[in-house]
Amino acid sequence: MTTTNRNRDPKRHIEAEKPHWIEWATGFVSVLLVLALAGWIGREALIKSADTPELSVRVGETIRKGEHYVVRIELQNRAPATAAAVRVAGTLTSAEGFEEISETTFDYAPAESVTKGGLLFRADPSAGRLDIRPTGYSEP
Amino acid sequence: MTDGAGEDHRQFSLGLLRGAGGALIFGIPMLMTMELWFIGFYMPRERLFLLLLVNIPLLVVLARRIGFENTFSWRQAMRDAMIAYALAIVTSGLVLVLFGVLTLDMPVREWVGKIALQSVPASIGAMLGRSQLGQPDEEEEDEEKGGQLNTGYAGELFMMAIGALFLCLNVAPTEEIILISFKMSAWHALAAIAASLIIMHGFVYAVSFRGTHQLNEHTPRWHALIRFTFPGYIVACLISLYVLWTFGRLDDTAWTQVMMSMVVLNAPGALGAASARLIL
């Protein structure tokens, strides 16, 4: 508990001398939580050090939206290093040999995380051969 | 109309103006942040709705503490909270229209989303405007509210939560928060945790600001560290996580990355929590 004396200037707060046990309980639980947080991050600091992201693209379902076919993609980064401005290019080769190229840029591919996006094509991707891969990134 | 009623009306409209002033002063950094306009229309509606609901009890408790009027009952606090919220909505809307961020050809969904999101920090600002911009002599000398005010432990943590929420809302929407977390190594993060704790403790106990906290002479200094500063940091952590989740910064993100973003956001969050203990 804290007592505030509003008549005095400047305003002062005085903490209670004999606090309720719950204040101590909360305090110690909080100390444990902060230590756990520091421990987790400290472990990362000690054992995980990679400066090259490991990027891969998982191709999801294809949906027809208006005049385009949307191919949903998930950009996965398995390494503990973050990549920025990741470009993903998809090449759709039709049975007749025509190529259609679509591109997108992901602002970030955070370390050990998945980011979602999509590529748009005019032709139906299920009728041809689709190749989607990350083509480059920059360090944040 | 009696003189007393006239005086009441004058006081009330003065309170309204101060509230609008507070909403402006505290809200303008966010009203001029582009990410908040975008987030306002694309963020998931259920998260926006939850944020708007969460804001109501925060405002009611704040009103009970500092109030537009001399608030004594919960009913009055509820009324004052709603007035602050309404002032914030009107002020945010007017400023966004003034800046050309809201125009007539935009859909209603966009108008509502943008104003709703901005009204949350602005309403806290409206409440603070009333307490911090007002003249202390007229409200504190001639009423019994002066003298001693006891704040329960939960109340103290609650004040820290409000302070943390306000500062987190200020900075969390910007891309810089995640960018900083990408630039920082784990060692930087550890240093940031330690720095936040030291700043929090120093703000409240060591640096003699107005409203500084004191311990009784024979209480060891580390008691306050454990009972108030550490719990305050954890409260700020929870608020940071909530705000990051609200803005969709945690979706599909690894735990380590979540914690790094949280630690970054906690730098301002902890500062907000500590200053709330001084101001409120």
Coordinates of C-alpha atoms in Angstrom, one line a residue:
Chain A
M1 CA 0.0 0.0 0.0
T2 CA 1.1 3.5 -0.7
T3 CA 0.0 6.6 1.2
T4 CA -0.1 9.9 -0.7
N5 CA -0.1 13.2 1.2
R6 CA -1.8 15.7 -1.0
N7 CA -1.6 18.6 1.5
R8 CA 2.2 18.8 1.4
D9 CA 4.1 20.4 -1.4
P10 CA 5.7 18.7 -3.3
K11 CA 3.3 15.8 -3.4
R12 CA 4.9 12.7 -1.7
H13 CA 4.0 9.1 -1.7
I14 CA 5.1 6.9 1.2
E15 CA 5.2 3.1 0.9
A16 CA 3.6 1.2 3.7
E17 CA 6.0 -0.1 6.4
K18 CA 4.3 -3.4 7.0
P19 CA 3.1 -4.6 3.6
H20 CA 0.5 -7.3 3.0
W21 CA 2.1 -10.7 2.2
I22 CA 0.6 -10.5 -1.3
E23 CA 2.9 -7.6 -2.1
W24 CA 5.9 -9.9 -1.4
A25 CA 4.4 -12.8 -3.2
T26 CA 3.8 -10.7 -6.3
G27 CA 7.3 -9.3 -6.0
F28 CA 9.0 -12.7 -5.9
V29 CA 6.9 -14.1 -8.7
S30 CA 7.8 -11.0 -10.7
V31 CA 11.5 -11.5 -10.0
L32 CA 11.3 -15.1 -11.1
L33 CA 9.5 -14.0 -14.4
V34 CA 12.1 -11.4 -15.1
L35 CA 14.9 -13.9 -14.5
A36 CA 13.1 -16.4 -16.8
L37 CA 12.9 -13.8 -19.5
A38 CA 16.6 -12.8 -19.1
G39 CA 17.5 -16.5 -18.9
W40 CA 15.7 -17.3 -22.2
I41 CA 17.3 -14.4 -24.0
G42 CA 20.7 -15.1 -22.4
R43 CA 20.6 -18.6 -23.6
E44 CA 19.9 -17.3 -27.1
A45 CA 22.8 -15.0 -26.7
L46 CA 25.1 -17.8 -25.8
I47 CA 24.2 -20.7 -28.0
K48 CA 22.5 -19.3 -31.1
S49 CA 24.5 -17.2 -33.5
A50 CA 23.8 -17.2 -37.2
D51 CA 24.1 -14.3 -39.5
T52 CA 22.6 -15.9 -42.5
P53 CA 18.8 -16.5 -42.8
E54 CA 17.5 -19.8 -44.1
L55 CA 14.6 -19.0 -46.4
S56 CA 12.1 -21.3 -48.0
V57 CA 8.7 -20.9 -49.6
R58 CA 5.8 -23.2 -48.9
V59 CA 3.1 -23.0 -51.6
G60 CA -0.5 -23.1 -50.3
E61 CA -3.8 -23.2 -52.0
T62 CA -4.8 -21.5 -55.2
I63 CA -7.9 -19.3 -55.2
R64 CA -9.6 -17.6 -58.1
K65 CA -10.3 -13.9 -57.2
G66 CA -11.8 -11.8 -60.0
E67 CA -9.6 -12.0 -63.1
H68 CA -6.6 -13.5 -61.2
Y69 CA -5.6 -16.7 -59.6
V70 CA -4.1 -16.1 -56.2
V71 CA -1.4 -18.6 -55.0
R72 CA -1.0 -18.3 -51.3
I73 CA 2.6 -18.6 -50.1
E74 CA 4.3 -18.9 -46.7
L75 CA 7.8 -17.6 -46.4
Q76 CA 9.6 -19.5 -43.7
N77 CA 12.9 -18.5 -42.1
R78 CA 14.4 -21.4 -40.0
A79 CA 17.6 -19.6 -39.0
P80 CA 17.9 -17.3 -35.9
A81 CA 18.8 -14.4 -38.2
T82 CA 16.2 -12.0 -39.6
A83 CA 16.0 -11.1 -43.3
A84 CA 14.5 -7.8 -44.6
A85 CA 13.1 -7.0 -48.1
V86 CA 12.9 -10.7 -49.1
R87 CA 11.9 -11.0 -52.8
V88 CA 10.0 -14.0 -53.9
A89 CA 9.5 -14.8 -57.5
G90 CA 7.1 -17.4 -59.1
T91 CA 7.4 -18.7 -62.6
L92 CA 4.4 -20.4 -64.2
T93 CA 5.2 -22.4 -67.3
S94 CA 2.1 -23.4 -69.3
A95 CA 1.8 -26.7 -71.2
E96 CA 2.4 -24.7 -74.4
G97 CA 5.7 -23.3 -73.0
F98 CA 4.5 -19.8 -72.2
E99 CA 6.1 -18.3 -69.1
E100 CA 4.4 -16.0 -66.7
I101 CA 6.5 -14.4 -63.9
S102 CA 5.1 -12.8 -60.7
E103 CA 7.0 -11.2 -57.9
T104 CA 6.4 -10.0 -54.4
T105 CA 8.6 -8.5 -51.6
F106 CA 8.2 -9.4 -48.0
D107 CA 9.2 -6.5 -45.7
Y108 CA 10.6 -8.9 -43.2
A109 CA 11.2 -12.6 -42.6
P110 CA 11.7 -12.6 -38.8
A111 CA 14.0 -15.2 -37.3
E112 CA 12.4 -18.7 -36.9
S113 CA 9.1 -17.4 -38.1
V114 CA 6.5 -17.7 -40.9
T115 CA 5.2 -14.8 -43.0
K116 CA 2.3 -15.1 -45.3
G117 CA 1.6 -13.5 -48.7
G118 CA 0.4 -14.3 -52.2
L119 CA 1.4 -14.2 -55.9
L120 CA -1.1 -13.3 -58.7
F121 CA -1.3 -15.1 -62.1
R122 CA -3.5 -14.6 -65.1
A123 CA -3.3 -18.2 -66.2
D124 CA -4.5 -21.1 -64.1
P125 CA -1.5 -22.4 -62.1
S126 CA -3.0 -25.9 -61.8
A127 CA -2.8 -26.2 -65.7
G128 CA 1.0 -25.6 -65.8
R129 CA 4.2 -26.0 -63.9
L130 CA 4.7 -23.6 -61.0
D131 CA 8.1 -22.8 -59.5
I132 CA 8.3 -20.4 -56.6
R133 CA 11.5 -19.5 -54.7
P134 CA 13.0 -16.6 -52.7
T135 CA 15.5 -14.7 -54.8
G136 CA 17.2 -12.3 -52.4
Y137 CA 17.1 -10.3 -49.2
S138 CA 18.8 -7.5 -47.3
E139 CA 20.0 -7.4 -43.7
P140 CA 17.8 -5.3 -41.5
Chain B
M1 CA -31.0 29.5 -12.4
T2 CA -29.2 30.1 -9.1
D3 CA -25.6 31.3 -8.8
G4 CA -24.5 27.9 -7.6
A5 CA -25.8 26.2 -10.6
G6 CA -24.2 28.8 -12.9
E7 CA -20.9 28.2 -11.2
D8 CA -21.3 24.4 -11.7
H9 CA -22.0 24.9 -15.4
R10 CA -18.9 27.1 -15.7
Q11 CA -16.7 24.5 -13.9
F12 CA -18.2 21.7 -16.1
S13 CA -17.5 23.4 -19.4
L14 CA -14.0 24.4 -18.2
G15 CA -13.5 20.7 -17.5
L16 CA -14.7 19.8 -21.0
L17 CA -12.3 22.3 -22.6
R18 CA -9.4 21.0 -20.5
G19 CA -10.3 17.4 -21.5
A20 CA -10.3 18.3 -25.2
G21 CA -7.0 20.1 -24.6
G22 CA -5.5 17.0 -23.0
A23 CA -6.8 14.8 -25.8
L24 CA -5.1 17.1 -28.3
I25 CA -1.7 17.3 -26.5
F26 CA -1.5 13.6 -25.7
G27 CA -3.1 12.5 -28.8
I28 CA -1.3 14.5 -31.5
P29 CA 1.8 12.4 -31.8
M30 CA -0.4 9.4 -32.6
L31 CA -2.8 11.4 -34.8
M32 CA 0.2 12.2 -36.9
T33 CA 1.6 8.6 -37.1
M34 CA 0.8 7.1 -40.5
E35 CA 0.9 3.5 -39.3
L36 CA -2.0 4.2 -36.9
W37 CA -4.1 5.4 -39.8
F38 CA -3.4 2.2 -41.7
I39 CA -3.8 -0.1 -38.7
G40 CA -7.1 1.6 -38.0
F41 CA -8.6 0.2 -41.2
Y42 CA -6.9 -3.1 -41.6
M43 CA -6.6 -4.5 -38.1
P44 CA -8.9 -7.4 -37.2
R45 CA -12.2 -5.9 -36.0
E46 CA -12.4 -8.2 -33.0
R47 CA -9.1 -7.0 -31.7
L48 CA -10.1 -3.3 -32.2
F49 CA -13.4 -4.0 -30.4
L50 CA -11.6 -5.6 -27.5
L51 CA -9.3 -2.6 -27.2
L52 CA -12.2 -0.3 -27.1
L53 CA -13.9 -2.4 -24.4
V54 CA -10.7 -2.6 -22.3
N55 CA -10.4 1.1 -22.4
I56 CA -13.7 1.7 -20.6
P57 CA -12.7 0.2 -17.2
L58 CA -9.3 1.9 -17.5
L59 CA -11.0 5.3 -17.9
V60 CA -13.5 4.6 -15.1
V61 CA -10.7 3.9 -12.6
L62 CA -8.7 6.9 -13.9
A63 CA -11.8 9.1 -13.5
R64 CA -12.3 7.8 -10.0
R65 CA -8.8 8.9 -9.3
I66 CA -8.5 12.2 -11.0
G67 CA -11.9 12.9 -12.5
F68 CA -13.5 15.7 -14.6
E69 CA -15.5 16.7 -11.5
N70 CA -14.9 15.8 -7.9
T71 CA -15.8 12.3 -8.5
F72 CA -16.8 10.2 -5.5
S73 CA -19.2 7.6 -6.7
W74 CA -18.6 4.9 -9.3
R75 CA -21.7 6.2 -11.2
Q76 CA -20.1 9.6 -11.5
A77 CA -16.8 8.0 -12.5
M78 CA -18.6 6.1 -15.2
R79 CA -20.2 9.3 -16.5
D80 CA -16.8 11.1 -16.5
A81 CA -15.1 8.2 -18.3
M82 CA -17.8 8.3 -21.1
I83 CA -17.4 12.1 -21.4
A84 CA -13.6 11.7 -21.8
Y85 CA -14.1 9.0 -24.4
A86 CA -16.6 11.1 -26.3
L87 CA -14.3 14.1 -26.2
A88 CA -11.5 12.0 -27.5
I89 CA -13.6 10.7 -30.4
V90 CA -14.7 14.2 -31.4
T91 CA -11.2 15.6 -31.1
S92 CA -9.6 12.7 -33.0
G93 CA -12.2 13.0 -35.8
L94 CA -11.7 16.7 -36.1
V95 CA -7.9 16.5 -36.3
L96 CA -8.0 13.7 -38.8
V97 CA -10.4 15.7 -41.0
L98 CA -8.2 18.7 -40.6
F99 CA -5.1 16.9 -41.8
G100 CA -6.9 15.4 -44.8
V101 CA -6.5 11.9 -43.5
L102 CA -10.3 11.4 -43.5
T103 CA -12.2 12.6 -46.6
L104 CA -15.8 12.3 -47.6
D105 CA -15.1 9.7 -50.3
M106 CA -13.8 7.2 -47.8
P107 CA -16.0 4.3 -46.7
V108 CA -17.6 4.4 -43.3
R109 CA -15.5 1.5 -42.2
E110 CA -12.4 3.5 -42.7
W111 CA -13.7 6.5 -40.8
V112 CA -14.8 4.4 -37.9
G113 CA -11.7 2.3 -37.7
K114 CA -9.3 5.3 -37.8
I115 CA -11.2 7.4 -35.2
A116 CA -11.9 4.4 -32.9
L117 CA -8.2 3.5 -32.7
Q118 CA -7.1 7.1 -32.1
S119 CA -9.7 7.7 -29.5
V120 CA -8.2 5.2 -27.0
P121 CA -4.9 7.1 -26.3
A122 CA -6.7 10.4 -26.8
S123 CA -9.2 9.5 -24.1
I124 CA -6.5 8.8 -21.6
G125 CA -5.1 12.1 -22.7
A126 CA -8.4 13.8 -22.0
M127 CA -8.4 12.4 -18.5
L128 CA -4.8 13.5 -17.8
G129 CA -5.6 16.9 -19.3
R130 CA -8.2 17.5 -16.7
S131 CA -5.8 16.6 -13.9
Q132 CA -2.5 18.0 -15.2
L133 CA -3.7 21.2 -16.9
G134 CA -6.1 22.2 -14.1
Q135 CA -5.1 24.6 -11.4
P136 CA -4.4 22.6 -8.2
D137 CA -5.7 25.3 -5.9
E138 CA -9.3 25.2 -7.0
E139 CA -9.7 21.5 -6.7
E140 CA -7.5 20.5 -3.9
E141 CA -7.8 23.3 -1.3
D142 CA -11.5 23.6 -0.8
E143 CA -12.5 20.0 -0.6
E144 CA -12.0 17.2 1.8
K145 CA -10.2 15.1 -0.8
G146 CA -6.9 16.7 0.3
G147 CA -5.1 15.0 3.2
Q148 CA -4.4 11.4 2.9
L149 CA -5.1 9.2 0.0
N150 CA -4.4 5.5 0.3
T151 CA -3.7 3.5 -2.8
G152 CA -4.1 -0.2 -2.5
Y153 CA -1.3 -2.5 -4.0
A154 CA -3.6 -3.5 -6.9
G155 CA -4.4 0.1 -7.5
E156 CA -0.7 1.0 -7.7
L157 CA -0.1 -1.8 -10.2
F158 CA -3.2 -0.7 -12.2
M159 CA -1.8 2.9 -12.4
M160 CA 1.4 1.4 -13.8
A161 CA -0.6 -0.6 -16.4
I162 CA -2.4 2.6 -17.6
G163 CA 1.0 4.5 -17.9
A164 CA 2.6 1.6 -19.7
L165 CA -0.5 1.2 -22.0
F166 CA -0.4 4.9 -22.9
L167 CA 3.3 4.9 -23.9
C168 CA 3.1 1.5 -25.6
L169 CA 0.1 2.7 -27.8
N170 CA 2.3 5.7 -28.7
V171 CA 5.2 3.7 -30.2
A172 CA 4.0 0.1 -30.8
P173 CA 2.3 0.8 -34.1
T174 CA 5.4 2.1 -35.7
E175 CA 7.6 -0.2 -37.7
E176 CA 10.6 0.9 -35.8
I177 CA 9.7 -1.3 -32.8
I178 CA 10.1 -4.6 -34.8
L179 CA 13.0 -3.1 -36.8
I180 CA 14.9 -2.3 -33.6
S181 CA 14.2 -5.8 -32.3
F182 CA 15.8 -7.1 -35.5
K183 CA 18.8 -4.9 -35.1
M184 CA 19.4 -5.8 -31.5
S185 CA 21.4 -8.8 -30.5
A186 CA 20.3 -10.9 -27.5
W187 CA 23.1 -9.1 -25.5
H188 CA 21.5 -5.8 -26.3
A189 CA 18.1 -7.2 -25.1
L190 CA 19.6 -8.2 -21.8
A191 CA 21.1 -4.8 -21.3
A192 CA 17.7 -3.2 -22.2
I193 CA 16.0 -5.3 -19.5
A194 CA 18.5 -4.1 -16.9
A195 CA 18.3 -0.5 -18.1
S196 CA 14.5 -0.5 -18.0
L197 CA 14.5 -1.8 -14.4
I198 CA 17.1 0.7 -13.3
I199 CA 15.3 3.6 -14.9
M200 CA 11.9 2.5 -13.4
H201 CA 13.4 2.3 -10.0
G202 CA 15.4 5.5 -10.3
F203 CA 12.4 7.4 -11.6
V204 CA 10.2 6.6 -8.7
Y205 CA 12.6 6.4 -5.8
A206 CA 15.9 8.1 -6.5
V207 CA 15.4 11.1 -8.7
S208 CA 13.4 13.6 -6.7
F209 CA 10.6 14.5 -9.1
R210 CA 7.4 16.0 -7.8
G211 CA 5.4 13.0 -6.6
T212 CA 8.4 10.9 -5.8
H213 CA 7.9 7.8 -3.6
Q214 CA 9.6 7.4 -0.2
L215 CA 10.2 4.5 2.1
N216 CA 10.1 4.6 5.8
E217 CA 13.5 5.2 7.3
H218 CA 14.1 1.7 8.6
T219 CA 12.8 -0.1 5.5
P220 CA 15.7 -1.5 3.4
R221 CA 15.8 0.0 -0.1
W222 CA 15.6 -3.4 -1.9
H223 CA 12.1 -4.0 -0.4
A224 CA 10.7 -1.5 -2.9
L225 CA 12.7 -3.0 -5.7
I226 CA 11.0 -6.4 -5.1
R227 CA 7.5 -5.2 -4.1
F228 CA 7.1 -2.5 -6.8
T229 CA 9.7 -2.2 -9.5
F230 CA 9.9 -5.9 -10.5
P231 CA 6.1 -6.3 -10.5
G232 CA 5.8 -3.0 -12.4
Y233 CA 8.2 -4.4 -15.1
I234 CA 6.1 -7.6 -15.4
V235 CA 2.9 -5.4 -15.7
A236 CA 4.6 -3.5 -18.5
C237 CA 5.6 -6.8 -20.1
L238 CA 2.0 -7.9 -20.2
I239 CA 0.8 -4.6 -21.5
S240 CA 3.5 -4.7 -24.2
L241 CA 2.4 -8.2 -25.3
Y242 CA -1.2 -7.2 -25.4
V243 CA -0.5 -4.1 -27.5
L244 CA 1.8 -6.0 -29.9
W245 CA -0.9 -8.7 -30.3
T246 CA -3.6 -6.0 -30.9
F247 CA -1.5 -4.6 -33.7
G248 CA -0.8 -8.1 -35.1
R249 CA 2.9 -7.9 -34.5
L250 CA 3.0 -11.4 -32.8
D251 CA 1.2 -13.5 -35.5
D252 CA 3.3 -16.5 -36.6
T253 CA 6.3 -15.2 -34.8
A254 CA 8.8 -17.3 -32.9
W255 CA 8.9 -17.0 -29.1
T256 CA 12.4 -15.5 -29.1
Q257 CA 11.2 -12.8 -31.5
V258 CA 8.1 -12.2 -29.4
M259 CA 10.3 -11.6 -26.4
M260 CA 12.7 -9.3 -28.2
S261 CA 9.8 -7.1 -29.5
M262 CA 8.4 -7.1 -26.0
V263 CA 11.7 -6.0 -24.4
V264 CA 12.0 -3.2 -27.0
L265 CA 8.5 -2.0 -26.4
N266 CA 9.1 -2.3 -22.7
A267 CA 11.7 0.5 -22.8
P268 CA 9.0 3.1 -23.2
G269 CA 6.4 0.9 -21.4
A270 CA 8.5 0.8 -18.2
L271 CA 9.0 4.5 -18.4
G272 CA 5.3 5.1 -18.7
A273 CA 4.6 2.7 -15.8
A274 CA 7.1 4.6 -13.6
S275 CA 5.9 8.1 -14.5
A276 CA 2.3 7.0 -13.9
R277 CA 3.2 6.3 -10.3
L278 CA 4.5 9.9 -10.0
I279 CA 1.7 11.7 -11.8
L280 CA -1.4 9.8 -10.6

